[in-house]
Each structure stands twice: as C-alpha cells, then as structure tokens.
Coordinates of C-alpha atoms and ligand atoms in Angstrom, one line a residue:
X6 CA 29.2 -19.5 32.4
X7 CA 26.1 -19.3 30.2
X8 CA 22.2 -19.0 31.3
X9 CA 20.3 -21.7 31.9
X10 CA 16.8 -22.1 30.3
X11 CA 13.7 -24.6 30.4
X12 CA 12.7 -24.0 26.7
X13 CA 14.3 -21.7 23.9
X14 CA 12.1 -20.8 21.1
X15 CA 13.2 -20.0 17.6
X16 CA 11.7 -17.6 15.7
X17 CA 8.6 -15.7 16.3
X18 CA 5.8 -16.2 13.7
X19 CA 2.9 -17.9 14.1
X20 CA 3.8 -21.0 15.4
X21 CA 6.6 -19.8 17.7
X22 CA 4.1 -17.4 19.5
X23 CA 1.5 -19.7 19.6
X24 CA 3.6 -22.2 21.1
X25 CA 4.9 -19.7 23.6
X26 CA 1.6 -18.7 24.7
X27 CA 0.6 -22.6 25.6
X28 CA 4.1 -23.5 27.1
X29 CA 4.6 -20.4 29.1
X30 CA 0.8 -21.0 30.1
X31 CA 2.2 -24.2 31.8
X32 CA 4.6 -22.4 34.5
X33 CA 7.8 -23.2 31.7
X34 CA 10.4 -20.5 31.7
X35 CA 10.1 -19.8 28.2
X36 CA 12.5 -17.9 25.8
X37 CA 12.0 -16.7 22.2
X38 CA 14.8 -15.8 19.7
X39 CA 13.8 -13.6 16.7
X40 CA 16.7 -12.4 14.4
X41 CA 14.3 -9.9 13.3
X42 CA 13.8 -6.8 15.2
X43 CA 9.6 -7.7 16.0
X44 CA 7.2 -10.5 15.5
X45 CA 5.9 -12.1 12.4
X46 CA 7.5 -10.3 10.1
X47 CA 8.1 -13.4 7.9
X48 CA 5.4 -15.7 6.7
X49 CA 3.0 -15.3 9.1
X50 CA 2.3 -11.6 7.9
X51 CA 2.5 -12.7 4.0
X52 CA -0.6 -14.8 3.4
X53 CA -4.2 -15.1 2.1
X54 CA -5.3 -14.9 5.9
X55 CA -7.9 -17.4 5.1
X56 CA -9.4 -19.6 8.0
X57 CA -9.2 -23.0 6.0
X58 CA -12.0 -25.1 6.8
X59 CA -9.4 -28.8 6.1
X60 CA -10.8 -30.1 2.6
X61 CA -7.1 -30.4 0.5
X62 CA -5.2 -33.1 2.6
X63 CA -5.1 -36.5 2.7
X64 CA -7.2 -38.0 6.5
X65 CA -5.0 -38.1 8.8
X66 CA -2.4 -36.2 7.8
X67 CA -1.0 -33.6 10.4
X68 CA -1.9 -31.1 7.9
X69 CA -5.8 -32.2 8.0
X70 CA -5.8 -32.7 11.8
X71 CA -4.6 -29.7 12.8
X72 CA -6.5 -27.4 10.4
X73 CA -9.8 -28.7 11.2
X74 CA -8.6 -28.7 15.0
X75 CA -6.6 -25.3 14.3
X76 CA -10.0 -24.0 12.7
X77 CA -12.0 -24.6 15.6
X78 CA -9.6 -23.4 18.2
X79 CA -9.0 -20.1 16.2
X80 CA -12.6 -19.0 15.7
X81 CA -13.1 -19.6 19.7
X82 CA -10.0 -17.4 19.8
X83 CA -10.9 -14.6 17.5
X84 CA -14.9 -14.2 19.3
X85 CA -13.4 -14.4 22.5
X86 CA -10.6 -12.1 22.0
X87 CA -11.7 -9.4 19.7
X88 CA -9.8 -10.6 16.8
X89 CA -11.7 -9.1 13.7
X90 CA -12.7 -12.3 11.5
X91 CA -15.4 -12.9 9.0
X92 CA -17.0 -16.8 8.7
X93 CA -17.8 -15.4 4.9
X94 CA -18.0 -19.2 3.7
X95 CA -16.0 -19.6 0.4
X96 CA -16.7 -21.9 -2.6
X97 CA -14.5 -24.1 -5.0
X98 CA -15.8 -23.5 -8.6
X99 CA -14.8 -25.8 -11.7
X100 CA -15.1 -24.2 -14.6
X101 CA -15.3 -26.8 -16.9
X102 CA -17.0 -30.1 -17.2
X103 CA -12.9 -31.4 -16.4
X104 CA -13.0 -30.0 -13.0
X105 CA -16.1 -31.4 -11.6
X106 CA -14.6 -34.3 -10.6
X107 CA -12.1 -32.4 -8.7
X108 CA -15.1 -30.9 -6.7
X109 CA -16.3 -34.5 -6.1
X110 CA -12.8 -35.5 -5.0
X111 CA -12.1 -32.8 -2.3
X112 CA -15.7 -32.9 -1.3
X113 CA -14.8 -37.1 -0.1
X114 CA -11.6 -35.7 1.2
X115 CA -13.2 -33.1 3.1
X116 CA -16.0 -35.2 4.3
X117 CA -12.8 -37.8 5.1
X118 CA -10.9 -34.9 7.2
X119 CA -14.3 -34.4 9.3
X120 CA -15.5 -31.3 7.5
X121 CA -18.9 -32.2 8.1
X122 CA -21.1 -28.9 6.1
X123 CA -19.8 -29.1 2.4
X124 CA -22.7 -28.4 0.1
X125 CA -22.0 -29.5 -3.8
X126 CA -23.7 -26.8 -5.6
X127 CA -25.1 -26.9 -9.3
X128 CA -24.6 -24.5 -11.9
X129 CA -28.1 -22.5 -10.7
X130 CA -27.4 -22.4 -7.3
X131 CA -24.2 -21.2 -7.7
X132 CA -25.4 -18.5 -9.8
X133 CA -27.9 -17.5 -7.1
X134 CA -25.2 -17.5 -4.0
X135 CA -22.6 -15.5 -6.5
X136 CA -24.4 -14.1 -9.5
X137 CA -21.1 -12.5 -10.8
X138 CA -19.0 -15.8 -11.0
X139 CA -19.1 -17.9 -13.9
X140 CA -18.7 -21.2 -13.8
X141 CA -20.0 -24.8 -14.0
X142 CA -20.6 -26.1 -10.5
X143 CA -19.4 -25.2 -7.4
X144 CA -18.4 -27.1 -3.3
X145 CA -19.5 -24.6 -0.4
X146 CA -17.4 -24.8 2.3
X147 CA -19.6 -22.9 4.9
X148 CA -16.7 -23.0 8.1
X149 CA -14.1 -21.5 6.1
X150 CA -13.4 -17.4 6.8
X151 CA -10.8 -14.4 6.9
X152 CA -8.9 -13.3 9.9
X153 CA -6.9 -10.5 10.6
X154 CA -3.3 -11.9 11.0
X155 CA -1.4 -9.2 12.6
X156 CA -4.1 -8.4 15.6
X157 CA -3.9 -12.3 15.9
X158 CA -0.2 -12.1 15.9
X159 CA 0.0 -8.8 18.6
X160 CA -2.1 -10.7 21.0
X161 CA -0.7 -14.1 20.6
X162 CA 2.8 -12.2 21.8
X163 CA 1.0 -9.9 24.4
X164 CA -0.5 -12.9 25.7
X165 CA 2.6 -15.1 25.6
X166 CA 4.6 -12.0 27.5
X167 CA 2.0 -11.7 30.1
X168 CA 2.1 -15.7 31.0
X169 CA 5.8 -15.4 31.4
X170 CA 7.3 -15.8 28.0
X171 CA 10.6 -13.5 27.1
X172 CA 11.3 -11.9 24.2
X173 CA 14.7 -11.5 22.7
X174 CA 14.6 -9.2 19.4
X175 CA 17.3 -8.8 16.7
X176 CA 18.6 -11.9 17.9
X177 CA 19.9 -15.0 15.1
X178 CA 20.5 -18.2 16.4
X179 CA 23.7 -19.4 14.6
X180 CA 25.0 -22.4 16.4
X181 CA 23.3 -25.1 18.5
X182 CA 25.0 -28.6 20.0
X183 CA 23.9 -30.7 22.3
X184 CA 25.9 -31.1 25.5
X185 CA 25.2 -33.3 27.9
X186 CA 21.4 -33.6 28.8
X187 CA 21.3 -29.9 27.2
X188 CA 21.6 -27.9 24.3
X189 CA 24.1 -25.3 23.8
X190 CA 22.0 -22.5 22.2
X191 CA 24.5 -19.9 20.0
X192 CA 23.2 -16.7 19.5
X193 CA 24.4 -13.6 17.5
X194 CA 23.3 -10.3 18.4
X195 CA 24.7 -6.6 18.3
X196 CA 27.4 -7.2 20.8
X197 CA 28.6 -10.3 18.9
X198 CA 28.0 -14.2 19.7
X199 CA 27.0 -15.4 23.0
X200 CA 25.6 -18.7 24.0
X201 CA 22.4 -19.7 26.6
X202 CA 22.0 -23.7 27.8
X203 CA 18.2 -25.0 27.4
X204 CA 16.9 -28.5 27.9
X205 CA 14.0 -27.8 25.2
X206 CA 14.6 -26.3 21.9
X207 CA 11.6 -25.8 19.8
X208 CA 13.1 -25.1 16.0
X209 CA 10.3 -23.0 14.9
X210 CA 12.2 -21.2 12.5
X211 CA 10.2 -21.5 9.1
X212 CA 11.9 -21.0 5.7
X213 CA 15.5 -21.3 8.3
X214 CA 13.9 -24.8 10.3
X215 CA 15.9 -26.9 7.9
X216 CA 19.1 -25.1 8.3
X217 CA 18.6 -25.0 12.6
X218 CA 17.8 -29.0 12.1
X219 CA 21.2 -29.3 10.1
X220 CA 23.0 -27.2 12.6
X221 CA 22.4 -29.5 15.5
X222 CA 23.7 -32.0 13.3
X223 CA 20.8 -34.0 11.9
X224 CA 21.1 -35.0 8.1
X225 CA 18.7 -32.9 6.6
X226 CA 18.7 -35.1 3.4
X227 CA 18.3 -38.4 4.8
X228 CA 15.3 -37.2 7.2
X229 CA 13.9 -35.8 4.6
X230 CA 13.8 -32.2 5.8
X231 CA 15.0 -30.0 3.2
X232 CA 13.1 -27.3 2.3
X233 CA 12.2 -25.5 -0.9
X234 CA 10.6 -22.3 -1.7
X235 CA 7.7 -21.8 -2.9
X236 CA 7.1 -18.2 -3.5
X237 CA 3.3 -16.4 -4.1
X238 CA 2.5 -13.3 -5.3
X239 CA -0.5 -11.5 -4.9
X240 CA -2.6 -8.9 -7.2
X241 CA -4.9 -6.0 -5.8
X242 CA -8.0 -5.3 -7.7
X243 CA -9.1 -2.0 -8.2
X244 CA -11.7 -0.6 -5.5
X245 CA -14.7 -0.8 -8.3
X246 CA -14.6 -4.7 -8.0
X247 CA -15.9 -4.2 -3.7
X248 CA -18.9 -6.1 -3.0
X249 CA -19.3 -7.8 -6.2
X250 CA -18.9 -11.3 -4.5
X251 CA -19.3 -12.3 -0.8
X252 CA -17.6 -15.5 -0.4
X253 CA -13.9 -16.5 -0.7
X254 CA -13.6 -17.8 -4.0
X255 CA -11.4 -20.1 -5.4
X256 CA -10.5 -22.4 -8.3
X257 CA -9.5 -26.3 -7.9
X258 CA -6.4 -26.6 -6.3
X259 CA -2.8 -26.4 -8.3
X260 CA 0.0 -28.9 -7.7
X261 CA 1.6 -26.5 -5.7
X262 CA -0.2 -24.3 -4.5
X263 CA -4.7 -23.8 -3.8
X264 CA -5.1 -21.8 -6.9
X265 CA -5.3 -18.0 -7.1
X266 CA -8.5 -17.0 -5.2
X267 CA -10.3 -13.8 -5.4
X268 CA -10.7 -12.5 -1.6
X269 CA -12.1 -8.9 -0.1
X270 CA -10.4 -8.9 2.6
X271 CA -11.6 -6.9 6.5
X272 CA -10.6 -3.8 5.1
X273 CA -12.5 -3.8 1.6
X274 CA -9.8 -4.5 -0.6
X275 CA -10.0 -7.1 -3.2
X276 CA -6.5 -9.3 -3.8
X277 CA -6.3 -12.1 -6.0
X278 CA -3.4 -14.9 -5.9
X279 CA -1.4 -16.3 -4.5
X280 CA 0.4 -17.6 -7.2
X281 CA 2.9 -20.5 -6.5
X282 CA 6.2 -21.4 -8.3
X283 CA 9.6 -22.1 -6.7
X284 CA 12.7 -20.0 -6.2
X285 CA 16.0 -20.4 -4.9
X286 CA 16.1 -17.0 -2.8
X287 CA 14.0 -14.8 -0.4
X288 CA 13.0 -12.2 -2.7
X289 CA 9.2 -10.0 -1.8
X290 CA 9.7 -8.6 -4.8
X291 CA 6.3 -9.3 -7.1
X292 CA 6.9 -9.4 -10.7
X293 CA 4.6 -7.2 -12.5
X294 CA 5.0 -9.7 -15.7
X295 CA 3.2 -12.0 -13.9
X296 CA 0.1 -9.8 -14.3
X297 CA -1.1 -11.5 -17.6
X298 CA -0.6 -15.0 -15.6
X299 CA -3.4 -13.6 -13.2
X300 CA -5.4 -12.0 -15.5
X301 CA -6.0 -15.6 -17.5
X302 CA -6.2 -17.4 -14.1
X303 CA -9.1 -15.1 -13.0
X304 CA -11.3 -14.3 -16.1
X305 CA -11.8 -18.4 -15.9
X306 CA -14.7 -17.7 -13.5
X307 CA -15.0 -13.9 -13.1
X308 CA -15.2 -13.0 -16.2
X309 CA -15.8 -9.1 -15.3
X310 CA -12.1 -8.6 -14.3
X311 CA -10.3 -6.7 -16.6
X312 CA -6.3 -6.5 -16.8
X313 CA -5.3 -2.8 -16.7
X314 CA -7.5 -2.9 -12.6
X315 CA -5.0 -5.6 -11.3
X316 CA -1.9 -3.9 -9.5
X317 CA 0.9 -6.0 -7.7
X318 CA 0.5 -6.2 -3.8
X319 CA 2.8 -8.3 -2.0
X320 CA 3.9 -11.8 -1.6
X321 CA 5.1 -14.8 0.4
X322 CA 7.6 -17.9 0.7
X323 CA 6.1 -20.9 1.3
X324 CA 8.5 -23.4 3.0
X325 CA 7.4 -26.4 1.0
X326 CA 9.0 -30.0 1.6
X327 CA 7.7 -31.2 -1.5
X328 CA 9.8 -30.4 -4.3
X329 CA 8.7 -29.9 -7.9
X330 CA 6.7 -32.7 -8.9
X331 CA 6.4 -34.3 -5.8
X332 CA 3.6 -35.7 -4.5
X333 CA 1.9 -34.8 -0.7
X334 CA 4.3 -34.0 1.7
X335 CA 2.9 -33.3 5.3
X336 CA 4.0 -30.8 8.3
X337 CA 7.7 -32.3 10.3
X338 CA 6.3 -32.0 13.4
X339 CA 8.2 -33.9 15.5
X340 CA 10.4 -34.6 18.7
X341 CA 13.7 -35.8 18.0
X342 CA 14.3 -38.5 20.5
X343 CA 14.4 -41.3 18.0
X344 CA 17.2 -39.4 16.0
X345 CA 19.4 -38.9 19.2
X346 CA 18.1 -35.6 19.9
X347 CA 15.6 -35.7 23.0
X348 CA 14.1 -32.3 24.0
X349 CA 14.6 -31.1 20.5
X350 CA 11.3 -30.6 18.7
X351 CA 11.2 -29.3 14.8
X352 CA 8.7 -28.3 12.8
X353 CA 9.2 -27.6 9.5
X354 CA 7.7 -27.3 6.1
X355 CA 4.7 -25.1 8.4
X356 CA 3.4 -24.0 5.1
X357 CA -0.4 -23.5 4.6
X358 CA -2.2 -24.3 6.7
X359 CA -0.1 -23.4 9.0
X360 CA -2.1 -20.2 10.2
X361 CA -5.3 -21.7 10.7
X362 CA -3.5 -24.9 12.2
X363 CA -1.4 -22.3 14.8
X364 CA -3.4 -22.5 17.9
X365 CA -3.8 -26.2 17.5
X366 CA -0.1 -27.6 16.6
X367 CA 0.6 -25.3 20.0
X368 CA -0.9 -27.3 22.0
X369 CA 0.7 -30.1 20.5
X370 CA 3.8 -29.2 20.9
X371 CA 3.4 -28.0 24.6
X372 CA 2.2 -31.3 25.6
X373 CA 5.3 -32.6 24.0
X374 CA 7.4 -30.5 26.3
X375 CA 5.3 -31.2 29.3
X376 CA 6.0 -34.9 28.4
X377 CA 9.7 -34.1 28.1
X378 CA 9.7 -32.4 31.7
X379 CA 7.5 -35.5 33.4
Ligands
FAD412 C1 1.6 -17.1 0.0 C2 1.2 -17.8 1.3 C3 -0.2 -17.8 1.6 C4 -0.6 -18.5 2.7 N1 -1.9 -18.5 3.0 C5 -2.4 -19.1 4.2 C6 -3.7 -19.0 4.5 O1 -4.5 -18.3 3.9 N2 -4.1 -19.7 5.6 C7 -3.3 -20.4 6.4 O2 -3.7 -21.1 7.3 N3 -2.0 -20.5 6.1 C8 -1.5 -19.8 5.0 N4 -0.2 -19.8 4.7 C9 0.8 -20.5 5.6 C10 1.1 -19.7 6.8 O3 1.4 -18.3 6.5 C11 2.4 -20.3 7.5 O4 2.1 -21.7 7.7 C12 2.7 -19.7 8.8 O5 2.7 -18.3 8.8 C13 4.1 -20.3 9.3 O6 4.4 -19.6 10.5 P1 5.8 -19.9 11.1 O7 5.8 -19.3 12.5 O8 6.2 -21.4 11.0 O9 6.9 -19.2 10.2 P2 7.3 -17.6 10.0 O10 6.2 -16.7 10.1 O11 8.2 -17.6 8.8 O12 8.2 -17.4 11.3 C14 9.5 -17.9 11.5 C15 10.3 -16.9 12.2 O13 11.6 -17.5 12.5 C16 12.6 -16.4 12.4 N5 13.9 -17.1 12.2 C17 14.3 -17.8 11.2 N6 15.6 -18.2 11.4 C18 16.0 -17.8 12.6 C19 17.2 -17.9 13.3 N7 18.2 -18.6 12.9 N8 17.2 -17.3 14.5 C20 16.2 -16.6 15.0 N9 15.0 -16.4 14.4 C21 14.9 -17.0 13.2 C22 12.1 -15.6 11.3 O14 12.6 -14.3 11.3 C23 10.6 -15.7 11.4 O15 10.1 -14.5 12.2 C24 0.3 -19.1 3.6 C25 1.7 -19.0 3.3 C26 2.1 -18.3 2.1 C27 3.6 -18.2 1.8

C-alpha cells in the first residue's frame, strides 16, 4: 500500500517553496520532493538577484502580472522579515542614438504593465545620477532593487516547515501516472524506488518541468512545453570598481536574455552578466573565453572597465520556452484539467522573472489547489 497525500511538490527552488509556504498556510498536507540533498540549489541560487520592477513583457502576460504583483509582495516580505534588500533604483542606458527608441519602447511597455514611476532621463541628467556611465540617455526605473536570494530561500523553507509542509531531501521523482482520481507519485531515493498517491501534483521542477509533464503522459511537443537552455554567465569585477555607480545598470535588452548589467551586489562585490546563449547540457562551468565578449559588452557605457579586472564567477540555466529566434514566450502556468489531467498544475519555462514573481505565482497556484479541493 502506498501513502496517501493532499499535494506533492516537485522540486524545491523558488517557486516550489513559495508555493509550499501559501498551500501548507491553508491547512493542506503538503509534501516536497527535492532530488537534491537541500533547497535551491538550482536556479533559484544562480541569478542576478535583482527585484525586477515589470518593464520587458508584453501587458498582460503572466510574466508582467506577476512581476509587478511578485515585486510588491516581495518588498513587503523582505521589510517585514529581515530579508537584506536594497530599493537601489536601476537605469536602462542606450548608448547610441539607435537605442533610444528602445528606451521609448519599454518605457510604453512599462507604463502598459502598470509600472507607474519610470523617469526618461537625458544625456545630463543621466550624467548627474551616474557620473561614471557613459552613455546617450537613459529610463529610471525607481522600484527595481537587489535581494539576497538564499536568506529569502532559508526562510521561505523555515516558514513553509513551520505551517506544516514536509520535506523530503535526496529524493528524484522518476515516474508519475494518474490512477483513478489520483496520481501515482514514483520516487527514487537511496533505498531504491518507492511510490506515494497525491490528489495534487504541483510540477515545479524547473529546467526537469518538461520532462515531469512528459512523464505523466502529456505531449510536450504539441502543448508546446519543451524547454531549452539558456545558459548565463557572470564576470566579477575587481574590488577597485566598489561604489563607482549606485544604481543597477543595464543595457537595452538582448533577444534572449536583459543584457549584461553591471550590479554591486549586498556584499560589495561588483558582477557583470549574465550573458545568454543556448546549450544542450547543465554545465556551471563559465568559459573564461567569454571574457572579451564581456569586456566589449561593458566598455559600451562604462567605459572605465578594463579587461585584465574581470574574473569569471558563476552562472545559471535559464529554462527558456522560446527557442532561438523565437519571439515572446510566456510562464506555463497552468492546471491541467483541460488536457485530461485535473489536480495536476505545471509551471514551466519559470525563467526570469521568476524570482521577483515567486511570492506572487504562489498564491496563484494555491488558490488553484484550494479550487481543486472545493
Ligand atoms: C542567469 C539567470 C539570471 C536570473 N536573474 C533573475 C533576476 O535577477 N531576477 C529574477 O526575478 N529572476 C531571475 N532569474 C530567474 C529565476 O532565477 C528563476 O525564475 C527561478 O529561480 C526559478 O525557480 P524554480 O523554483 O522554478 O526553479 P529551480 O530553482 O531550478 O528549482 C527547481 C528544483 O526542482 C528540482 N528537481 C528537478 N527535477 C526534479 C525531480 N525529477 N525530482 C525532484 N526534484 C527535482 C531541482 O533540483 C531544483 O531544486 C534568473 C535566472 C537565470 C538562469
């Protein structure tokens, strides 16, 4: 006989302890499977761990919705629960007289998304807010800020283990079928494969949440639900470049990716990137010949970076619907009643902004699985 369960969770990054926080919050027994041996060791702790104020998506796109929404929520969260964060404000900058209408562009969009504080700024007032950055004119996005990720990540799990919410660690889910009413949940840990029935599964697997949608069945090509990656790589600057400029600061945005940025982050340090070019692997690897690539990107608009002060740092996977060349995809967010798969809710291609959007695309997804159990 196997265990019964309300709601089995998999995966704990971001979205998978946010969404166990809000669920377990509503009396649901609540289980999270991690094939890792901890939390957020994926995506959600590889990042810029910017607080993305909601200017690059199309109105009303989930994306847009729930970073504006996520945005709010997480600021409330961060002042009321000690996580350290910085409102530092960041600025788009178009270096040439190309990019200014770019600036225009995601100013509309923003204003569209409800980002209500964008200031267009000219050449001189640029110059005034960041005397070191060169460049032609610049959009102020006043609401956009750093967090740190990991004490956001400790106490969305502390929080989500208090209100009920159980953990299971080193733990792959490898099979799931739906039986009955139910889902037959396979999991494979050290003492081999073993199986727990739940009425709600939440796939909130990331760069796996195409291959858990496949495995129940769905056909990942005709939904649409494949996944790419997207990998992005990030340089640290050497600690001479501290304090030089105060805002988040970042070029106009790459078909792929938002452009490699300069941010100082809580602790001081200076990290430019991330880049963003696809892969067929999971590889953290960062590929020191890339170093030139964000040397040109970043003497565009600060021109006092020199190359032999950038070191690699780290990097990230974005799990990206959108393939090369494709135009916008949004977040899968979505339960799969329609497709013959009720109390099964996916969400996949969580790529950025899916951090900021975390505490907002929760408490959608909980009021999805309170509607499932009315
Ligand atoms: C380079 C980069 C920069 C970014 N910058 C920002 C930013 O500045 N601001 C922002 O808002 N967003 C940013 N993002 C996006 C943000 O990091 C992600 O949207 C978010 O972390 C996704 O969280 P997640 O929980 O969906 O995925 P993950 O953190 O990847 O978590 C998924 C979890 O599922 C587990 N898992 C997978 N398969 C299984 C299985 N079969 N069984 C059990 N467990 C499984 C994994 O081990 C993992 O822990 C960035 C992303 C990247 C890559």
């Amino acid at each position: 006989m196997s265990t019964e369960i309300h709601v089995a969770i998999i995966g704990a990054g971001v979205i998978g302890l946010a969404a166990a926080r809000e669920i377990a919050g509503r009396g649901k027994g609540v289980f999270v499977f991690e094939k890792s041996r901890t939390y957020g060791l994926e995506t959600s702790s590889r990042n810029s761990e910017v607080i993305h104020a909601g200017l690059y998506y199309p109105e009303d796109s989930l994306k847009a919705k729930f970073c504006v929404g996520g945005k709010t929520l997480l600021y409330k969260l961060c002042e009321k629960h000690n996580i350290p964060f910085k409102k530092s404000g960041k600025i788009v900058v178009a270096v040439d007289e190309n990019e200014i209408a770019w600036l225009d562009r995601l100013h509309e969009q923003g204003r569209k998304n409800g980002v209500e504080d964008l200031r267009r700024l000219s050449q001189k007032e640029l110059k005034k807010l960041e005397p070191n950055i060169e460049a032609r004119a610049g959009l102020l996005s006043p609401s956009s800020g750093i967090l740190d990720s990991h004490t956001l990540l400790k106490f969305l799990y502390s929080q989500a283990r208090e209100k009920g919410a159980e953990f299971v660690f080193d733990t792959e889910i490898v099979g799931l079928e739906r039986t009955g009413e139910k889902y037959r949940v396979e999991i494979k840990d050290r003492e081999g494969i073993s199986a727990v029935i739940s009425q709600v599964v939440i796939n909130s697997a990331g760069l796996n949440s195409d291959r858990i949608a496949q495995l129940v069945g769905m056909d990942i090509g005709e939904a649409r639900y494949k996944l790419n990656y997207c990998k992005g790589e990030y340089f640290s600057l050497d600690s001479k470049y501290r304090n030089l400029v105060r805002r988040l600061i970042y070029p106009v945005p790459e078909q792929a990716g938002h452009g490699i940025h300069w941010k100082q982050g809580l602790d001081g340090r200076v990290l430019l990137g991330p880049s963003a070019y696809y892969v067929e692997a999971i590889d953290y690897a960062v590929d020191e010949t890339h170093k030139q690539y964000f040397y040109n990107s970043a003497k565009r608009f600060l021109p006092f970076v020199e190359l032999e002060d950038l070191t690699p740092e780290s990097a990230g996977i974005r799990p990206k619907l959108q393939s090369p060349g494709e135009g916008f995809r949004d977040f899968v967010i979505a339960h799969e009643e329609k497709a013959g798969f009720p109390g099964l809710i996916n969400l996949i291609g969580i790529e950025s902004p899916g951090l900021t959007a975390a505490p907002a695309i929760a408490r959608y997804v909980s009021n999805m699985v309170a509607e499932f159990f009315h």
